[in-house]
Structures are given as structure tokens and as C-alpha cells.
């Protein structure tokens, strides 16, 4: 059987590849159709050259055409949704309903359409005009962007169709997507939609390129290449830090989403008031996508007492009762087990689970661990190892002061939730706890699980290191996520007819917000 | 004589220092009064601990108090201007008039007052409210900021009083300033003003701390310390890259302004039309502060011809006629000479200068080098070595195509200027050249020298690597420069009374711009 071609320089062409791989159905272990190439450097090199040329061409392309492309792409994804959902289901084991068909695919096309709207509006570029000094600036496309997508969202975070890709295109940058090797067939179908949409919108064909897989060394070389403008990566901490080191050394911006335990703090009043309801909410959140979400709650912090013991029992009971969903891969299963074992070796007690589950495919028993806050404080680094999957850990403090200490010992996270009494009984403690937690997380939640990252302009899907590489950026939330792919460009005394349209005295676009002499104005 | 104390944890106290240094008058070589300590790690450690505590205290301090401090500080600087200007003149050799008294000191207090206005207004924090999803976000202080200031602006870029310090305080972060060892006495006088202003404004005393000098290893350790929020550095490429590597490895944001040649392109029509005037403008710009400016034009690019030969002769004539100003130090003099020699070894021809000048202090002959664009293209890296001081280099292309190639070979710069005919005769060529130059520079200028960085909200004093570490940030221009010291913080479903005032439905501040459901509104 022929090896699948890669999408380079505007065409599907044979890969420079010495090896191939196949996708697997993680729910059954069955090997799926299609031989996909592991590209060697020449594919990366060609993609970079084509992307650099496309970046130049794109400078002359109106934002309207970018928006048209994003919308056409969304439409084509919808038109091909049956095939997409089927293949993604086979490659990931994620349920078609409610997940792939009813949640992730709609989210993906919504993102694309939000990106189109942002490109049309143009406000993302923060045009600033100082009429007195005749100095003007805005954000312009940073250049070709490499996107290394994660394993856990075959559509919504896919390098060739997800939120990063949407943001990159909306700013006018070309994309080199490295699809995740766990869902190559899905990525192929998506890229086919993209190719058709590019042609229809009249964009340079190399605006979107895709490789299925590359070696680690080529990944490090890719993100540091002089032709690259920036890189976006979503994945493991190990992979992210290696790429960061390579990009940093070359002076190339890299945006990373690496790991997060998403601590959830349950204050005593909330536990007393609605402990069982909280247990259900937490179990739902922990088991969503078998816990393979960036914002899955991996740490639940409480103060010792009867309510906490009841919570532990409730959680354990529910976790035992629910059948474990398949994990994304054999590697994911062994990684999860290794992490759980490492947590146990660091002192965590197994309440339930902590071993491979029976049945077809790659499944792990829904797992609950527990440690005391004293243990946690004694080995904060070892006990903050991410166990990516359907496992979570209770951290039980002796008292409020120790709870606060445990929170102070947290690494940077994407999210942190605090549940408190509805009567105000926890308000004093909330203030202390939230003040501590605030600087450990990007998004602080009240009475809400962290899974479910709304597509809101106010969203922050980012956070302090090591959850990301810089606390000032978000990967979700349009238009804020676009700024990552902008370079600040200033025009000083440039003659009016030479200014970009967005910086001329008369706005070319009545929808665009611009800051003129200190005031935000539109039109 | 007693060693000068350092400003740590709110008090002037004895330094942990094994060695001391003295300032020198670079115009005369005379050693100045005052033994200043080279702090050992314990001083850094104490400053970090105090800064971390101050960062927490500052969260409860209203922006009004930050603004009061910045304004009081500005006032105290003005009240002490005679002593400040005198000491700065002695330590730097920069002229009192027109530079220190009439330009740099006023610039410094203007920055402080602009920072106060930005803190009061609060718009810098980009408050975004999504009322439907009840998600809200804004930028909050990133934590203690280390500022490593440069040698060339004793007031306006001083770590304890300059644009970075202003931006850091305006965001509500504490500052640990490492004063530059070439002007310790000036830094001491400034820090004394700051201490008095802190007390009057009622800010935590450790909001501003200052060390005079530290060893390189302690610098690397400082920027990577867990207690640090971010670092800002202005200086040499070598120093900047070493600090960047240390901070990057620790996952700490670092903003760098490292080196820039600030290419000036003179198109044929402009040269024909006003060649002599351009020569004067360029010489004025090249010799400002003896060329020791971040935006000093180090490269002048033209197309070969009679007008270019006349320009070369005009430049040489003027450079020979003007007396060389003192450089900032013996090290600066030898560094400049080494760089000029390296450029000559790489093929540059000496038109004039290129040797030490006679007279008192550290002076170098005003220097003009020239190379052909063919030479430049053959050794672009060696011929882009920064010669920090009163030296510049003509790069002469055979034709327009080669000029474009030379520009394409440029590294990232802070600025790039293009002079063109006033009649439109150069407009075609301008389009090609500016398109190439645009992506090499942060600020693009028409018919204007790059020196003189206006304090405008639209300013970009930044640029592509290696002029800085990230093309999305500016070091000058309030409020945009503040965003470097902000961490994005999101509130998801947080109960109204727990939200920061700036994110509540009712704005606490009628002056603050907020983005509510997609529209920028005030009040």
C-alpha cells in the first residue's frame, strides 16, 4: 500500500520518509488503515521555504480573504463531519456523542468562524495612532508559525484545524502543522478540507502545510529555523521544555502549554453544604475524556474532617462504579501508570484504582489517591507529577493554615477552582486561599470545575510557568490569542500614502477599534 | 573612607561585598569620590526576599498611591536636578546642556509622570469582560522585576529611575535595580529621591531596591531566581544573551534590548535632491552622545554613483571637523576600537578615523568606514558587528537589486530609516525597499534619523531578534511598555464581591478603558 503523501508547498506530494506508522483504535487495539510517513528534514526544509514565500505573499492579501478562508474551511468541515467524526472516533476512542460530533466539531468550526470575525474586524492588531507626533503602530504577522498539536483534541486543538491554527491564519501568518501521530487519518481529512478552502478563497496554497510526524531532532531544528516566526506547542512538559530550549537559543518565540494539575480547593462550608453534589461534579470533570484534558482536576485540596472522609468515600464509590473509558494510546496507558506509581512511591495512598483495567483496548481503572498536606509539603515536586488520564489525588490538610501552605507550594497551573459555602461561611478563608492561589494560576474559578474552556474573549487558557512558557499569553479566547502571532511594527513620520490602511487617518474598516490619541474609537 | 551602603529591604545598609569600585570622569580620566560595593549573593538574596514580600503588600495598594509615588519621585528629581546633573556629567562626560539638564532629566520626569497617569487611568491592564459567560480577565502585576540598566542614559534608562522602572512601578510590581557601575553616584542620588518619595506616598519601603554592582554569576542567578517575576535588561548582546539563557532555562520572562545598527537607506532621488542636508542630519545623529545611543545609525546604505561619493566626502569632512566627544569609559573606548578593527578585518575600508583621538579622557576619532554591498553580502555577520560609539559605515550597492539584497541580509534592528525624494521619484523603489526593511525593524522611519525616541503611546522601542528577545514588546511608550510586567489573570464565575474592582460590572474608575462584550468603553 502506498504511503500517504504530505501537504507541502500547496500540494500533496510524496514524503521524504524512511519510516511510516499506522494509527490504532485505542478502544480495541485494532490497527487502522493508512501508512503515514515520518518525514525527514527535507520535508521540513521545503515546508519552511514555501511558508516563508507564502508569508510574503500574505502581506498583500486583504483580511477579508483570510476570513473567507476560515469560514469556507469551517463549512467544509461541517460538510465532511460524518467521515471526520468516524475517523476521529476510531483513532482516539473518544465518543461520537456527546463528544466528537456534538461538542468538539462544533467547537472547532465556532473557533474558525470567530477567527474569521476577528480577522474582518481587525481590532486584534491594537492599532495605536499618535496624531501629534505622527507615530503609529500595530501588530503585524510574525511570519511562518509551526504548530505542534496535542494528542487529546483531534479537531479543536489539531495543528491543522484548531484554535492555534485559527489564530495564526487570522493574523495573516502561514501555518506549518505537525499533526499528532495518534490521529493522522483525521488530520488528513481536515487538511483536505483546508486545501479546498484555500483554493476557493484564493489564498497562497502554502498558507497551510502539514506533516504527519517528524523525529524529535527535526522538531528541535524546525522551531529554531531562521525562516520561522514563532511556534506553538501543546503537549507534555518534557517535550515542551526541549522545544523551548531550542527555540529560546535561536531567539524564536515559542508558546507552550505543557502541563497542569488544575487544583480544586473545597472549603469546609461547601463540603458540609453540598458534599455529594461536589463529588459528582468532580468525578464528571475528572473522567471527562478519561481525564485526558489540559484542565482535568488532578488535585483536590480539603481540610481533614468527617466531610472530607465522606467525600473520599463518595469519590471512590463513584469512580469504582463508572466504567473506565479507553485512553488515547498504549503509551498513554503506560505513562499514566508510571505517573501513578511515582506518586505512590512519593507517599500517596491508593484509595481505588491504580492498575490497568480489563477489557479491550487501553484502559486504566478510575483512580483516586490521597496524601496528607504534610506529605505534600515534604515532597511538593514529586507529588506534583502530572498523571495524564483518569486519576486524581486528594490532598488533605490538618487545618486552614496548612491548606494555605499547600497552595503556596503549588507550581504554576492553567486553572485553580475554589468551592465555598453559599451562605458566606467560608468567605474569610476564601480570601486567604484565593489570594494565594491567584498567583499560581491563569484562570481562577468559583464553584466550578475547570474542564470546559469557554470560547470567550475574556478566557485565559494560559498560566504561570511551567503550565506555559509565559504568563502573559492565552491559547484560547479570540481575539486575545492572536496577539501571540503578531510582531509590533511602528511607523514614524511615514508618508500617509505609504502607511498600512489600518494606520491611516481614515479607518478603512468601520468595525475596527483603534486607539487614537489615548481613546479607543471605532470607524 | 566608608563603603557606600546599598538600598535593600527599605533601608540603606552595609553591603555584603568583598570588593569596591569607584566612578571615573571619562572626559578627564579623573577618579571620582565614593567607594561603591560589588554586592555578593547575600545582598541579592535579601533583596529578593524583601521584593517578594513587597509584591504581596502591593496587591492591596491602590493605583492612586503608585501614581502619587511616581509623581513625588519626579518632583524630587527636579528639586535635586543641580546635584544630579552635576554628578551625571562627571560620571558620563555627557554635556549638561543640551543633554543632561535640558533633555534627559526632563525626559525622565516626563516618563515618571506618564507612568503615574497610566497607573491612575488603569487602561494598560486591558480589562476584558464577557458578561454573558461571566468570564473576566486583565493583566495583573507579574511579581518582583529585576532591572539591569545600561551605561548610556544615567537618568532616563537608569534601573532605578528610567522607563523600565516607571513601567514596573506603574503596574504595581516592586523593582530590584542593578545600577550601572559607570554612574553609581548618580544612581545613589536618584535612589535617595526614590526612598523619600516612597515614604511620602506610603508604599512598602522595599518597593524600590538598588544594588550598585554584582558579579556576572550572581546576575545569572538573580534573573533565574524563583522569587523573580521578570527581568528587563538593556546592554550588550553578549551580556543579554547570557542572561536570556539563564532566565529562559528557569522559565522566567526576560525583556532584552541588546544591540541594533539602525540602518538608514538613502534612495537616489533623496541623495540627488538634498545630499548635503542628509549628510548633516546623519552626522548629527551619529555623533549624538558620541554615538552611544541604542538607535545610533551604524549603517548607511546607498546605491553607487556620484551623489554617493559626494555624500561620503561630505560625511568624512564633517566627521573630521567635529571634535570627538568623550566616550563613557576606557572599556567603551577599547570596545569601540576592537569593533572597528574587526569591521576593517572583515573588509571595511577606513574613510576617516578608526583610531584613538588625542586629548584628555577616552576619545575616539569620529569614524567612517565603507564597504560595497557585495562585500557586505559575502560576510553579513562579521560586517554587522555593532561598533558602539562615534563610528558608522557606508554600504554601497551596485544597483537597486543589490541594495534590496543587502537589506534582506540584515539582522533584526530597533529601527530602519528610508530617505526618499520629495517628488515621488523614489516611490517605486521605496515600496520594494520598505517591504524588505519592514520585517527587519521595530520602527520604520521616513526621512528621519532614528535617534530621538519620542515618548509616544505609539512608539515601538523594540524589534526582531537579536535587537530584542521578542518582537511583540516595546521598552518605550506608555502604556504599551507596561504590559511586559503583567500576568494575564482570568476570573471564571467568580462571585461579584470577590472580583478585583477593575473587573466588576460597575467600573471603579471613570477614566479606565475596558473591553466589555467586544466594545471598548470608558466609565
PDB file of N, CA, C and O in Angstrom, chain A residues 98-123:
ATOM      1  N   UNK A  98     -21.406  12.303  23.520  1.00  0.00           N
ATOM      2  CA  UNK A  98     -21.632  13.721  23.255  1.00  0.00           C
ATOM      3  C   UNK A  98     -20.390  14.454  22.751  1.00  0.00           C
ATOM      4  O   UNK A  98     -20.484  15.636  22.445  1.00  0.00           O
ATOM      5  N   UNK A  99     -19.234  13.764  22.649  1.00  0.00           N
ATOM      6  CA  UNK A  99     -18.009  14.499  22.449  1.00  0.00           C
ATOM      7  C   UNK A  99     -17.724  14.967  21.015  1.00  0.00           C
ATOM      8  O   UNK A  99     -17.779  16.160  20.720  1.00  0.00           O
ATOM      9  N   UNK A 100     -17.396  14.029  20.138  1.00  0.00           N
ATOM     10  CA  UNK A 100     -16.817  14.445  18.855  1.00  0.00           C
ATOM     11  C   UNK A 100     -17.817  15.187  17.970  1.00  0.00           C
ATOM     12  O   UNK A 100     -17.509  16.271  17.455  1.00  0.00           O
ATOM     13  N   UNK A 101     -19.012  14.610  17.802  1.00  0.00           N
ATOM     14  CA  UNK A 101     -19.969  15.213  16.875  1.00  0.00           C
ATOM     15  C   UNK A 101     -20.649  16.444  17.477  1.00  0.00           C
ATOM     16  O   UNK A 101     -20.849  17.455  16.801  1.00  0.00           O
ATOM     17  N   UNK A 102     -20.970  16.325  18.760  1.00  0.00           N
ATOM     18  CA  UNK A 102     -21.835  17.366  19.332  1.00  0.00           C
ATOM     19  C   UNK A 102     -21.057  18.441  20.104  1.00  0.00           C
ATOM     20  O   UNK A 102     -21.626  19.474  20.447  1.00  0.00           O
ATOM     21  N   UNK A 103     -19.819  18.178  20.411  1.00  0.00           N
ATOM     22  CA  UNK A 103     -19.069  19.184  21.185  1.00  0.00           C
ATOM     23  C   UNK A 103     -17.800  19.635  20.458  1.00  0.00           C
ATOM     24  O   UNK A 103     -17.633  20.811  20.152  1.00  0.00           O
ATOM     25  N   UNK A 104     -16.920  18.683  20.143  1.00  0.00           N
ATOM     26  CA  UNK A 104     -15.626  19.128  19.634  1.00  0.00           C
ATOM     27  C   UNK A 104     -15.681  19.656  18.208  1.00  0.00           C
ATOM     28  O   UNK A 104     -15.041  20.673  17.895  1.00  0.00           O
ATOM     29  N   UNK A 105     -16.439  19.007  17.352  1.00  0.00           N
ATOM     30  CA  UNK A 105     -16.517  19.526  15.986  1.00  0.00           C
ATOM     31  C   UNK A 105     -17.214  20.889  15.939  1.00  0.00           C
ATOM     32  O   UNK A 105     -16.677  21.835  15.338  1.00  0.00           O
ATOM     33  N   UNK A 106     -18.337  21.042  16.622  1.00  0.00           N
ATOM     34  CA  UNK A 106     -18.941  22.392  16.658  1.00  0.00           C
ATOM     35  C   UNK A 106     -18.001  23.437  17.259  1.00  0.00           C
ATOM     36  O   UNK A 106     -17.945  24.580  16.794  1.00  0.00           O
ATOM     37  N   UNK A 107     -17.255  23.042  18.284  1.00  0.00           N
ATOM     38  CA  UNK A 107     -16.298  23.992  18.871  1.00  0.00           C
ATOM     39  C   UNK A 107     -15.268  24.426  17.832  1.00  0.00           C
ATOM     40  O   UNK A 107     -14.886  25.596  17.747  1.00  0.00           O
ATOM     41  N   UNK A 108     -14.824  23.475  17.060  1.00  0.00           N
ATOM     42  CA  UNK A 108     -13.789  23.748  16.068  1.00  0.00           C
ATOM     43  C   UNK A 108     -14.285  24.727  15.005  1.00  0.00           C
ATOM     44  O   UNK A 108     -13.588  25.694  14.667  1.00  0.00           O
ATOM     45  N   UNK A 109     -15.468  24.499  14.498  1.00  0.00           N
ATOM     46  CA  UNK A 109     -15.974  25.424  13.471  1.00  0.00           C
ATOM     47  C   UNK A 109     -16.334  26.776  14.083  1.00  0.00           C
ATOM     48  O   UNK A 109     -16.194  27.816  13.434  1.00  0.00           O
ATOM     49  N   UNK A 110     -16.757  26.772  15.328  1.00  0.00           N
ATOM     50  CA  UNK A 110     -17.010  28.056  16.003  1.00  0.00           C
ATOM     51  C   UNK A 110     -15.721  28.859  16.107  1.00  0.00           C
ATOM     52  O   UNK A 110     -15.689  30.062  15.838  1.00  0.00           O
ATOM     53  N   UNK A 111     -14.658  28.175  16.502  1.00  0.00           N
ATOM     54  CA  UNK A 111     -13.359  28.860  16.573  1.00  0.00           C
ATOM     55  C   UNK A 111     -12.982  29.453  15.223  1.00  0.00           C
ATOM     56  O   UNK A 111     -12.519  30.599  15.135  1.00  0.00           O
ATOM     57  N   UNK A 112     -13.126  28.650  14.180  1.00  0.00           N
ATOM     58  CA  UNK A 112     -12.760  29.139  12.843  1.00  0.00           C
ATOM     59  C   UNK A 112     -13.590  30.372  12.485  1.00  0.00           C
ATOM     60  O   UNK A 112     -13.057  31.347  11.943  1.00  0.00           O
ATOM     61  N   UNK A 113     -14.863  30.332  12.835  1.00  0.00           N
ATOM     62  CA  UNK A 113     -15.727  31.487  12.493  1.00  0.00           C
ATOM     63  C   UNK A 113     -15.420  32.690  13.381  1.00  0.00           C
ATOM     64  O   UNK A 113     -15.493  33.829  12.942  1.00  0.00           O
ATOM     65  N   UNK A 114     -15.048  32.426  14.631  1.00  0.00           N
ATOM     66  CA  UNK A 114     -14.621  33.558  15.489  1.00  0.00           C
ATOM     67  C   UNK A 114     -13.331  34.167  14.933  1.00  0.00           C
ATOM     68  O   UNK A 114     -13.142  35.385  14.964  1.00  0.00           O
ATOM     69  N   UNK A 115     -12.446  33.307  14.459  1.00  0.00           N
ATOM     70  CA  UNK A 115     -11.200  33.796  13.850  1.00  0.00           C
ATOM     71  C   UNK A 115     -11.500  34.636  12.622  1.00  0.00           C
ATOM     72  O   UNK A 115     -10.873  35.686  12.401  1.00  0.00           O
ATOM     73  N   UNK A 116     -12.455  34.188  11.827  1.00  0.00           N
ATOM     74  CA  UNK A 116     -12.845  34.949  10.630  1.00  0.00           C
ATOM     75  C   UNK A 116     -13.376  36.325  11.035  1.00  0.00           C
ATOM     76  O   UNK A 116     -12.996  37.351  10.461  1.00  0.00           O
ATOM     77  N   UNK A 117     -14.218  36.333  12.056  1.00  0.00           N
ATOM     78  CA  UNK A 117     -14.779  37.607  12.513  1.00  0.00           C
ATOM     79  C   UNK A 117     -13.671  38.526  13.027  1.00  0.00           C
ATOM     80  O   UNK A 117     -13.677  39.739  12.762  1.00  0.00           O
ATOM     81  N   UNK A 118     -12.712  37.947  13.753  1.00  0.00           N
ATOM     82  CA  UNK A 118     -11.605  38.761  14.290  1.00  0.00           C
ATOM     83  C   UNK A 118     -10.742  39.318  13.167  1.00  0.00           C
ATOM     84  O   UNK A 118     -10.299  40.465  13.218  1.00  0.00           O
ATOM     85  N   UNK A 119     -10.502  38.498  12.137  1.00  0.00           N
ATOM     86  CA  UNK A 119      -9.704  38.977  11.001  1.00  0.00           C
ATOM     87  C   UNK A 119     -10.444  40.123  10.308  1.00  0.00           C
ATOM     88  O   UNK A 119      -9.839  41.147   9.977  1.00  0.00           O
ATOM     89  N   UNK A 120     -11.738  39.948  10.115  1.00  0.00           N
ATOM     90  CA  UNK A 120     -12.526  41.010   9.459  1.00  0.00           C
ATOM     91  C   UNK A 120     -12.539  42.282  10.289  1.00  0.00           C
ATOM     92  O   UNK A 120     -12.394  43.371   9.772  1.00  0.00           O
ATOM     93  N   UNK A 121     -12.720  42.132  11.593  1.00  0.00           N
ATOM     94  CA  UNK A 121     -12.818  43.318  12.449  1.00  0.00           C
ATOM     95  C   UNK A 121     -11.472  44.025  12.558  1.00  0.00           C
ATOM     96  O   UNK A 121     -11.392  45.244  12.534  1.00  0.00           O
ATOM     97  N   UNK A 122     -10.401  43.262  12.702  1.00  0.00           N
ATOM     98  CA  UNK A 122      -9.061  43.861  12.704  1.00  0.00           C
ATOM     99  C   UNK A 122      -8.615  44.452  14.027  1.00  0.00           C
ATOM    100  O   UNK A 122      -7.473  44.895  14.157  1.00  0.00           O
ATOM    101  N   UNK A 123      -9.490  44.444  15.032  1.00  0.00           N
ATOM    102  CA  UNK A 123      -9.138  45.080  16.304  1.00  0.00           C
ATOM    103  C   UNK A 123      -8.010  44.360  17.030  1.00  0.00           C
ATOM    104  O   UNK A 123      -7.339  44.953  17.873  1.00  0.00           O
TER     105      UNK A 123
END
